[in-house]
Coordinates of C-alpha atoms in Angstrom, one line a residue:
X636 CA 72.0 123.0 112.8
X637 CA 68.9 124.8 111.6
X638 CA 71.0 127.3 109.6
X639 CA 72.8 124.4 107.8
X640 CA 69.4 122.7 107.0
X641 CA 68.1 126.0 105.6
X642 CA 71.3 126.3 103.5
X643 CA 70.6 122.9 102.0
X644 CA 66.9 123.4 101.4
X645 CA 66.2 127.0 100.5
X646 CA 67.6 129.1 97.6
X647 CA 66.7 132.3 99.5
X648 CA 69.3 131.5 102.1
X649 CA 72.2 131.3 99.7
X650 CA 73.6 134.7 100.4
X651 CA 73.4 134.1 104.2
X652 CA 75.0 130.7 103.8
X653 CA 77.9 132.1 101.7
X654 CA 78.6 134.7 104.4
X655 CA 78.5 132.0 107.1
X656 CA 80.8 129.8 105.2
X657 CA 83.3 132.6 104.9
X658 CA 83.2 133.6 108.6
X659 CA 86.0 131.3 109.8
X660 CA 88.5 132.8 107.3
X661 CA 87.3 136.3 108.0
X662 CA 87.7 135.8 111.7
X663 CA 91.2 134.4 111.3
X664 CA 92.2 137.1 108.9
X665 CA 91.1 139.8 111.3
X666 CA 93.6 138.6 113.8
X667 CA 96.4 137.5 111.5
X668 CA 98.1 140.2 109.4
X669 CA 100.2 137.5 107.7
X670 CA 97.1 135.9 106.3
X671 CA 95.8 139.3 105.1
X672 CA 99.0 139.8 103.1
X673 CA 98.5 136.8 100.9
X674 CA 96.6 138.0 97.8
X675 CA 95.9 136.6 94.4
X676 CA 97.1 139.7 92.6
X677 CA 100.5 139.5 94.2
X678 CA 100.8 135.8 93.4
X679 CA 99.8 136.6 89.8
X680 CA 102.5 139.2 89.6
X681 CA 105.2 136.7 90.5
X682 CA 103.9 134.0 88.1
X683 CA 103.6 136.6 85.3
X684 CA 107.3 137.4 85.6
X685 CA 108.7 133.9 86.2
X686 CA 106.6 132.4 83.3
X687 CA 107.2 135.3 80.8
X688 CA 108.6 134.7 77.4
X689 CA 111.7 136.5 78.4
X690 CA 112.4 133.9 81.1
X691 CA 112.6 131.2 78.4
X692 CA 111.3 128.4 80.5
X693 CA 114.0 128.7 83.3
X694 CA 115.9 125.6 82.3
X695 CA 118.3 124.2 84.9
X696 CA 121.8 125.8 84.5
X697 CA 120.4 128.4 82.2
X698 CA 121.0 132.2 82.3
X699 CA 117.2 132.7 82.8
X700 CA 117.4 130.2 85.7
X701 CA 120.0 132.4 87.3
X702 CA 117.7 135.4 86.8
X703 CA 114.9 133.5 88.6
X704 CA 117.2 132.8 91.5
X705 CA 118.2 136.4 91.7
X706 CA 114.5 137.4 91.6
X707 CA 113.7 135.2 94.6
X708 CA 116.7 136.5 96.5
X709 CA 115.6 140.1 95.8
X710 CA 112.3 139.4 97.6
X711 CA 114.1 137.7 100.4
X712 CA 116.1 141.0 100.8
X713 CA 112.8 142.9 100.8
X714 CA 111.3 140.7 103.5
X715 CA 114.5 140.9 105.5
X716 CA 115.0 137.2 105.7
X717 CA 118.3 136.1 107.3
X718 CA 120.8 135.0 104.5
X719 CA 122.0 131.6 105.5
X720 CA 123.6 130.6 102.2
X721 CA 127.3 130.6 101.2
X722 CA 129.3 133.7 102.3
X723 CA 126.3 135.4 103.9
X724 CA 124.2 135.3 100.8
X725 CA 120.8 133.7 99.9
X726 CA 122.5 131.1 97.7
X727 CA 123.6 127.6 98.4
X728 CA 126.0 127.1 95.5
X729 CA 126.8 123.7 94.0
X730 CA 128.3 122.4 90.7
X731 CA 126.4 120.4 88.2
X732 CA 127.3 118.7 84.9
X733 CA 125.5 119.2 81.6
X734 CA 126.3 116.5 79.0
X735 CA 124.8 114.2 76.4
X736 CA 124.8 110.4 76.3
X737 CA 126.6 109.4 73.1
X738 CA 124.3 106.6 71.8
X739 CA 126.7 105.9 68.9
X740 CA 129.4 104.8 71.3
X741 CA 127.5 103.5 74.3
X742 CA 126.8 99.7 74.2
X743 CA 125.5 96.8 76.2
X744 CA 126.6 93.2 75.6
X745 CA 126.7 90.0 77.5
X746 CA 129.4 87.3 77.6
X747 CA 127.8 84.0 78.5
X748 CA 129.7 80.9 79.5
X749 CA 128.1 77.5 79.3
X750 CA 127.0 76.0 82.6
X751 CA 128.4 73.6 83.5
X752 CA 131.8 74.9 82.4
X753 CA 133.5 73.5 79.3
X754 CA 130.9 74.3 76.8
X755 CA 132.4 77.5 75.5
X756 CA 131.5 81.2 75.6
X757 CA 129.2 83.2 73.4
X758 CA 128.7 87.0 73.2
X759 CA 125.4 88.8 72.6
X760 CA 125.2 92.5 71.6
X761 CA 122.1 94.4 72.4
X762 CA 120.6 97.3 70.4
X763 CA 119.9 100.8 71.7
X764 CA 116.1 101.2 71.4
X765 CA 114.5 97.8 71.1
X766 CA 116.7 96.1 73.7
X767 CA 117.8 98.8 76.1
X768 CA 117.6 102.5 76.7
X769 CA 119.4 104.9 79.1
X770 CA 117.4 107.3 81.2
X771 CA 118.3 109.9 83.8
X772 CA 121.7 109.0 85.4
X773 CA 125.2 110.2 86.0
X774 CA 127.5 111.9 83.5
X775 CA 130.9 110.2 83.7
X776 CA 132.1 108.2 80.8
X777 CA 132.5 104.7 82.2
X778 CA 132.9 101.1 81.0
X779 CA 132.2 98.0 83.0
X780 CA 132.9 94.3 82.6
X781 CA 131.5 92.3 85.6
X782 CA 129.5 89.3 86.7
X783 CA 125.7 89.6 86.8
X784 CA 123.6 89.3 90.0
X785 CA 119.8 89.4 90.2
X786 CA 118.8 91.4 93.3
X787 CA 115.0 91.5 93.2
X788 CA 113.7 95.0 93.5
X789 CA 117.0 96.4 94.8
X790 CA 115.5 97.3 98.1
X791 CA 116.8 97.1 101.7
X792 CA 114.0 98.0 104.1
X793 CA 114.7 96.9 107.6
X794 CA 111.5 98.6 108.9
X795 CA 109.6 96.0 106.9
X796 CA 112.0 93.1 107.5
X797 CA 112.8 93.0 103.8
X798 CA 116.3 93.0 102.2
X799 CA 117.0 92.0 98.6
X800 CA 120.7 92.1 99.3
X801 CA 120.7 89.6 102.1
X802 CA 122.8 86.6 101.2
X803 CA 124.0 87.9 97.9
X804 CA 127.1 89.9 97.2
X805 CA 126.7 92.7 94.7
X806 CA 130.1 94.4 95.2
X807 CA 131.9 94.6 91.9
X808 CA 128.9 93.2 90.1
X809 CA 126.3 94.4 87.6
X810 CA 122.9 94.2 89.4
X811 CA 119.6 93.4 87.6
X812 CA 116.6 94.7 89.5
X813 CA 112.9 95.3 89.0
X814 CA 111.1 98.6 89.0
X815 CA 108.9 99.7 92.0
X816 CA 108.5 97.4 95.0
X817 CA 107.1 94.0 96.0
X818 CA 103.4 93.5 96.3
X819 CA 102.7 96.9 94.8
X820 CA 99.1 98.0 94.9
X821 CA 98.2 95.2 97.4
X822 CA 96.4 96.5 100.5
X823 CA 97.9 93.6 102.4
X824 CA 101.5 94.3 101.3
X825 CA 104.2 93.9 103.9
X826 CA 105.3 97.4 103.0
X827 CA 102.6 100.2 103.2
X828 CA 99.6 98.7 101.6
X829 CA 98.7 100.2 98.3
X830 CA 100.9 103.2 98.9
X831 CA 104.5 103.0 97.4
X832 CA 107.1 103.6 100.1
X833 CA 110.4 105.6 99.8
X834 CA 112.1 102.4 98.6
X835 CA 110.1 102.0 95.4
X836 CA 111.5 104.8 93.2
X837 CA 114.4 105.3 90.9
X838 CA 115.3 108.6 92.3
X839 CA 116.9 106.7 95.2
X840 CA 117.1 103.0 94.4
X841 CA 120.2 103.4 92.2
X842 CA 122.0 105.2 95.0
X843 CA 121.2 102.3 97.4
X844 CA 122.7 99.9 94.9
X845 CA 125.8 102.1 94.4
X846 CA 126.5 102.4 98.1
X847 CA 126.6 98.6 98.2
X848 CA 129.6 98.5 95.8
X849 CA 127.9 97.5 92.5
X850 CA 129.4 98.8 89.3
X851 CA 126.3 98.9 87.0
X852 CA 122.5 98.4 87.0
X853 CA 120.2 96.7 84.6
X854 CA 116.7 98.0 85.3
X855 CA 114.0 95.7 84.0
X856 CA 111.2 97.2 82.0
X857 CA 107.8 97.2 83.8
X858 CA 105.5 94.2 83.0
X859 CA 102.3 96.3 83.3
X860 CA 101.4 99.9 82.5
X861 CA 100.8 101.9 85.6
X862 CA 99.1 104.8 83.9
X863 CA 97.6 105.6 80.4
X864 CA 100.1 107.1 78.0
X865 CA 99.8 110.8 77.3
X866 CA 98.4 111.8 74.0
X867 CA 101.3 112.8 71.8
X868 CA 99.3 113.6 68.7
X869 CA 98.5 117.2 69.4
X870 CA 100.1 120.4 68.0
X871 CA 103.8 120.9 68.6
X872 CA 103.3 123.4 71.4
X873 CA 101.3 120.8 73.3
X874 CA 104.1 118.2 73.2
X875 CA 106.2 117.3 76.2
X876 CA 109.9 118.2 75.7
X877 CA 112.1 115.1 75.7
X878 CA 115.4 116.4 74.2
X879 CA 117.1 118.2 77.0
X880 CA 120.8 117.4 77.9
X881 CA 121.5 115.3 80.9
X882 CA 122.0 117.4 84.0
X883 CA 123.6 115.7 87.0
X884 CA 125.5 116.4 90.2
X885 CA 129.3 116.2 90.1
X886 CA 129.3 114.0 93.2
X887 CA 129.1 110.2 92.9
X888 CA 125.4 110.4 93.7
X889 CA 123.5 108.0 91.4
X890 CA 126.5 107.8 89.1
X891 CA 126.3 104.1 88.3
X892 CA 125.7 103.4 84.6
X893 CA 122.1 102.3 84.4
X894 CA 120.6 100.5 81.4
X895 CA 116.8 100.0 81.1
X896 CA 116.4 96.5 79.5
X897 CA 113.4 94.8 78.0
X898 CA 111.9 91.8 79.7
X899 CA 113.0 89.6 76.7
X900 CA 116.7 90.7 77.3
X901 CA 116.2 89.9 81.0
X902 CA 115.0 86.4 80.2
X903 CA 118.0 85.8 78.0
X904 CA 120.4 86.9 80.7
X905 CA 118.6 84.8 83.4
X906 CA 118.5 81.6 81.3
X907 CA 121.3 79.9 83.3
X908 CA 119.2 80.3 86.5
X909 CA 116.3 78.3 85.1
X910 CA 114.0 81.2 85.9
X911 CA 112.2 83.9 83.8
X912 CA 111.8 87.5 85.0
X913 CA 108.1 86.9 85.3
X914 CA 108.6 83.9 87.5
X915 CA 111.1 85.6 89.8
X916 CA 108.8 88.7 90.1
X917 CA 105.8 86.5 90.7
X918 CA 107.6 84.5 93.4
X919 CA 108.6 87.7 95.2
X920 CA 105.2 89.2 95.1
X921 CA 103.4 86.0 96.2
X922 CA 105.7 85.3 99.1
X923 CA 106.7 88.9 100.1
X924 CA 110.2 87.5 100.4
X925 CA 113.4 88.2 98.3
X926 CA 114.5 85.8 95.6
X927 CA 117.9 87.3 94.9
X928 CA 120.6 85.0 93.3
X929 CA 123.8 85.1 91.3
X930 CA 123.4 84.5 87.5
X931 CA 125.9 81.7 86.7
X932 CA 128.3 82.2 83.8
X933 CA 127.0 85.7 82.7
X934 CA 129.3 88.7 82.5
X935 CA 127.9 92.1 81.4
X936 CA 130.1 94.4 79.3
X937 CA 128.7 98.0 79.0
X938 CA 129.7 101.5 78.3
X939 CA 128.0 104.8 79.1
X940 CA 129.7 107.2 76.7
X941 CA 129.4 110.9 77.3
X942 CA 129.9 113.9 75.0
X943 CA 129.7 117.7 75.3
X944 CA 130.4 117.6 79.0
X945 CA 130.7 120.8 80.9
X946 CA 130.5 121.8 84.6
X947 CA 128.2 124.7 85.6
X948 CA 127.8 126.4 89.0
X949 CA 124.2 126.8 90.1
X950 CA 122.3 127.3 93.4
X951 CA 119.4 126.8 95.7
X952 CA 117.9 130.0 97.2
X953 CA 117.5 130.0 101.0
X954 CA 116.5 132.5 103.7
X955 CA 115.3 132.2 107.3
X956 CA 113.1 134.0 109.7
X957 CA 114.6 133.2 113.1
X958 CA 112.3 131.8 115.8
X959 CA 111.5 133.7 119.0
X960 CA 111.9 130.9 121.5
X961 CA 115.5 130.7 122.8
X962 CA 115.5 126.9 122.5
X963 CA 113.0 126.1 119.7
X964 CA 114.6 128.7 117.4
X965 CA 117.2 126.0 116.7
X966 CA 114.6 123.9 115.1
X967 CA 113.3 124.6 111.6
X968 CA 110.1 124.4 109.6
X969 CA 110.9 124.4 105.8
X970 CA 108.6 125.9 103.2
X971 CA 109.8 124.7 99.8
X972 CA 109.3 124.6 96.0
X973 CA 111.5 124.7 92.9
X974 CA 112.2 127.5 90.4
X975 CA 113.5 125.5 87.4
X976 CA 111.5 124.2 84.4
X977 CA 112.5 122.7 81.1
X978 CA 113.5 125.7 79.0
X979 CA 112.9 126.4 75.3
X980 CA 113.2 124.5 72.1
X981 CA 113.2 126.5 68.8
X982 CA 110.3 128.9 69.0
X983 CA 108.5 126.9 71.7
X984 CA 108.9 128.2 75.3
X985 CA 108.0 125.8 78.0
X986 CA 106.8 128.6 80.4
X987 CA 106.3 126.6 83.5
X988 CA 103.6 128.8 85.1
X989 CA 102.0 126.0 87.0
X990 CA 105.3 124.0 87.1
X991 CA 106.6 125.6 89.2
X992 CA 106.2 129.4 89.1
X993 CA 103.1 128.8 91.1
X994 CA 104.9 127.3 94.1
X995 CA 107.8 129.8 93.8
X996 CA 105.2 132.6 94.1
X997 CA 103.7 130.9 97.1
X998 CA 107.0 130.6 98.9
X999 CA 107.6 134.3 98.4
X1000 CA 104.0 135.1 99.6
X1001 CA 104.4 132.9 102.7
X1002 CA 107.8 134.6 103.5
X1003 CA 106.0 138.0 103.3
X1004 CA 103.2 136.7 105.5
X1005 CA 105.6 135.6 108.3
X1006 CA 107.4 138.9 108.1
X1007 CA 104.1 140.7 108.5
X1008 CA 103.5 139.1 111.9
X1009 CA 104.2 141.3 114.9
X1010 CA 106.5 138.6 116.3
X1011 CA 108.2 135.6 114.8
X1012 CA 106.9 132.1 115.6
X1013 CA 108.7 130.0 118.2
X1014 CA 110.7 127.9 115.7
X1015 CA 112.7 129.2 112.8
X1016 CA 111.1 129.1 109.3
X1017 CA 113.3 128.4 106.3
X1018 CA 112.2 129.4 102.8
X1019 CA 114.0 127.1 100.4
X1020 CA 113.5 127.2 96.6
X1021 CA 115.4 124.4 94.7
X1022 CA 117.2 124.3 91.4
X1023 CA 117.2 121.2 89.1
X1024 CA 114.0 119.5 90.4
X1025 CA 113.2 118.6 86.7
X1026 CA 116.6 116.8 86.5
X1027 CA 115.7 114.3 89.3
X1028 CA 115.3 116.5 92.4
X1029 CA 119.0 117.2 92.3
X1030 CA 118.9 120.5 94.2
X1031 CA 117.0 118.9 97.0
X1032 CA 119.3 115.8 97.1
X1033 CA 122.2 118.2 97.2
X1034 CA 120.6 120.0 100.1
X1035 CA 119.9 116.9 102.2
X1036 CA 123.5 115.8 101.7
X1037 CA 124.7 119.3 102.7
X1038 CA 121.9 120.6 105.0
X1039 CA 122.1 124.2 106.2
X1040 CA 119.8 123.3 109.1
X1041 CA 120.7 119.9 110.6
X1042 CA 118.1 117.3 109.4
X1043 CA 117.5 116.2 113.0
X1044 CA 116.5 119.8 113.8
X1045 CA 114.3 119.9 110.7
X1046 CA 110.8 119.5 112.1
X1047 CA 108.8 119.4 108.9
X1048 CA 108.9 120.2 105.2
X1049 CA 105.9 121.7 103.5
X1050 CA 106.6 121.3 99.8
X1051 CA 104.6 122.7 96.8
X1052 CA 104.8 121.7 93.2
X1053 CA 102.1 122.7 90.7
X1054 CA 99.5 124.3 92.8
X1055 CA 97.9 126.6 90.3
X1056 CA 95.6 124.5 88.0
X1057 CA 92.6 122.2 88.2
X1058 CA 93.4 118.5 87.9
X1059 CA 92.3 117.0 84.5
X1060 CA 93.9 113.6 84.3
X1061 CA 93.0 110.5 82.2
X1062 CA 94.9 108.4 84.8
X1063 CA 92.3 109.2 87.4
X1064 CA 89.4 110.2 85.1
X1065 CA 89.4 113.6 86.8
X1066 CA 88.0 116.7 85.2
X1067 CA 89.0 120.4 85.8
X1068 CA 85.4 121.5 86.4
X1069 CA 85.2 119.2 89.4
X1070 CA 88.5 120.3 90.9
X1071 CA 88.3 124.1 91.0
X1072 CA 88.6 124.0 94.8
X1073 CA 90.7 120.9 95.3
X1074 CA 94.3 120.2 96.2
X1075 CA 96.0 116.8 96.6
X1076 CA 97.7 116.2 99.9
X1077 CA 100.4 113.6 99.3
X1078 CA 102.7 111.5 101.4
X1079 CA 101.0 112.0 104.8
X1080 CA 100.9 108.2 105.5
X1081 CA 104.5 108.8 106.5
X1082 CA 103.5 112.0 108.4
X1083 CA 100.0 111.6 109.9
X1084 CA 100.7 114.4 112.3
X1085 CA 101.1 116.7 109.4
X1086 CA 97.8 115.6 107.9
X1087 CA 96.1 116.5 111.2
X1088 CA 97.7 119.9 111.2
X1089 CA 96.6 120.7 107.6
X1090 CA 93.1 119.4 108.2
X1091 CA 92.7 121.5 111.3
X1092 CA 93.9 124.7 109.5
X1093 CA 91.8 123.9 106.5
X1094 CA 88.7 124.5 108.5
X1095 CA 89.3 128.2 108.1
X1096 CA 90.1 127.8 104.3
X1097 CA 87.6 125.3 103.0
X1098 CA 89.6 123.5 100.3
X1099 CA 88.8 120.0 99.3
X1100 CA 91.8 117.9 100.4
X1101 CA 92.2 114.9 98.2
X1102 CA 94.1 111.9 99.5
X1103 CA 93.7 109.4 96.6
X1104 CA 97.4 108.8 96.2
X1105 CA 97.5 107.4 99.8
X1106 CA 95.7 104.3 98.4
X1107 CA 96.9 104.2 94.8
X1108 CA 99.8 106.4 93.6
X1109 CA 99.9 105.3 90.0
X1110 CA 101.3 108.6 88.8
X1111 CA 104.1 108.3 91.4
X1112 CA 103.5 111.8 92.9
X1113 CA 105.1 110.9 96.2
X1114 CA 108.5 110.6 94.5
X1115 CA 108.1 113.4 92.0
X1116 CA 109.1 116.5 93.9
X1117 CA 111.5 117.9 96.4
X1118 CA 109.9 116.6 99.6
X1119 CA 111.0 113.1 98.6
X1120 CA 114.7 113.4 99.5
X1121 CA 113.6 114.6 103.0
X1122 CA 111.3 111.6 103.4
X1123 CA 114.2 109.3 102.5
X1124 CA 116.0 110.8 105.5
X1125 CA 113.0 110.4 107.8
X1126 CA 111.8 114.1 107.9
X1127 CA 108.0 114.6 108.2
X1128 CA 106.6 116.1 105.0
X1129 CA 103.4 117.4 103.5
X1130 CA 103.2 117.8 99.7
X1131 CA 100.6 120.0 98.1
X1132 CA 99.8 119.6 94.4
X1133 CA 96.9 120.2 92.1
X1134 CA 97.6 117.4 89.7
X1135 CA 98.3 117.0 86.0
X1136 CA 96.4 118.7 83.2
X1137 CA 96.7 118.8 79.3
X1138 CA 99.3 121.6 79.5
X1139 CA 101.7 119.8 81.8
X1140 CA 105.3 120.2 80.6
X1141 CA 104.1 121.8 77.3
X1142 CA 104.5 125.3 75.9
X1143 CA 100.8 126.0 77.0
X1144 CA 101.6 126.1 80.7
X1145 CA 101.2 129.9 80.7
X1146 CA 100.4 132.5 83.4
X1147 CA 96.9 133.2 82.1
X1148 CA 95.7 129.7 82.7
X1149 CA 96.3 129.7 86.5
X1150 CA 93.4 129.5 88.9
X1151 CA 94.5 132.5 91.1
X1152 CA 91.7 132.4 93.6
X1153 CA 92.6 128.7 94.3
X1154 CA 96.3 129.3 94.5
X1155 CA 95.6 132.1 97.1
X1156 CA 93.6 129.6 99.2
X1157 CA 96.3 127.0 99.0
X1158 CA 99.0 129.5 99.9
X1159 CA 97.0 130.6 102.9
X1160 CA 96.5 127.0 104.0
X1161 CA 100.3 126.3 103.8
X1162 CA 101.1 129.5 105.7
X1163 CA 98.7 128.6 108.5
X1164 CA 100.0 125.0 108.6
X1165 CA 103.6 126.1 108.7
X1166 CA 102.8 128.6 111.5
X1167 CA 101.0 125.9 113.5
X1168 CA 104.0 123.6 113.3
X1169 CA 106.4 126.4 114.1
X1170 CA 104.5 127.3 117.3
X1171 CA 103.5 123.8 118.4
X1172 CA 104.9 122.4 121.7
X1173 CA 105.4 119.0 120.0
X1174 CA 107.1 117.9 116.8
X1175 CA 105.3 115.9 114.1
X1176 CA 106.5 112.3 113.8
X1177 CA 107.7 110.4 110.8
X1178 CA 106.0 107.0 110.7
X1179 CA 107.8 104.2 108.8
X1180 CA 105.6 101.3 109.7
X1181 CA 102.5 100.2 107.8
X1182 CA 99.6 102.5 108.7
X1183 CA 95.9 102.1 108.0
X1184 CA 94.7 103.0 104.6
X1185 CA 92.7 106.3 104.3
X1186 CA 89.8 107.0 102.1
X1187 CA 90.7 107.8 98.5
X1188 CA 89.6 111.4 98.7
X1189 CA 87.5 113.9 100.6
X1190 CA 87.4 117.1 102.5
X1191 CA 89.2 117.5 105.8
X1192 CA 87.2 116.3 108.7

């Protein structure tokens, strides 16, 4: 206690204090050769290569993306990981589709019969742009002509006694739904307070609707802005790329045609119900109960037209260090990231150093660290680097549908995405200078046991662990990376991320802007946490029910 007081009150003690602060990590490193192997210079070497000009931004399905996958596999060979992919390789292969939505031929119209019947039928055509848009979705050319149903938020959540589909038949129908989830941002929400649950996001919601037999989706534009818009007035190399072709899986996953409609169009289509979209949304949020209903006399005619369609084989990269315990080796701890980014447009290369060469480097460093141990941990550790995260987490969704390790034997997923910069975000009014030693820990309301593990191991590392998204996830980080498909399946997760910055998804996300001392510390923390879970006598739990809200941020206690 006296030493701590001296550290606070006397400048002459600064050197001593710095040495004392570093003692826990020094002591751990002395007894852990794996921890010693994780070095900033090695991480820098991986990032330098993966984010080089010659790698052209590692777009999904690209030649450079295949080189990145081979690069990862080469280090798996070096670390003597067990190849558990297809045909005894390090690759889990799967097909994807590259295509373009043909806006000139796609259309959305409504056929409205007067209610009560006998008053005739009118047709309304809607315009691409002001009335509707078409975002990330499947790549089959498909036309629909079906009755319209309003299904609230499109959520079925039995753990919260909430079901928008109860009492309304959506099979063979076009379904109008709202974005997000009921009572969003309300600490008293029947869901999980201010934290959005797995049900809120459009990476999974369309699949829930598809599985209930619907033939199309009208997703209603948000009524309020959840985050400030990014500044798009900077130089070209500071612009986010928005012109990539659509990349999708060849399976039926999320393949319903989905049209994002304005609230004005929603009101026009709902007129026969006597309700506006604002009224229906307000009723659901006030009561916490569904307000789903058929829309009398309204049929939706729509076409999603596709051009330039081609099928391309791609792959996730996977290797395993087998556990030493004869029973527990059949359980797996997953250390994950993604290797793809968004490619190149003209002379501008979207290098993807932070997003996500940083995490790919960390996965390789953690694999090397486990191999440096004199004996493997009790459980097996899988090192899994995904393709097509930028296309909607498609590599991860493919994996959970075709798992190499059974999901009920998957003990935890420690996922990393963008762990190399210092958060500088207008959404949170955060500044880089205040975040040089900070990392966001996201999603642990679902996995409080994982939070305890990370906090315990962080005592030796000394990072600031920021939990702000547990109370207000306005940037939607919980759904924005490859841990999310595992959370949908009930697998405990911990997601590490250092937040957005002005170079996010721009050509300025380069290797020389990474905070390498910090990425070394984050990598060490994830290594220690993975090792803890791999050796623990008990498994972390996945908690679906509403848990107490945490503080918005702070260091581990």
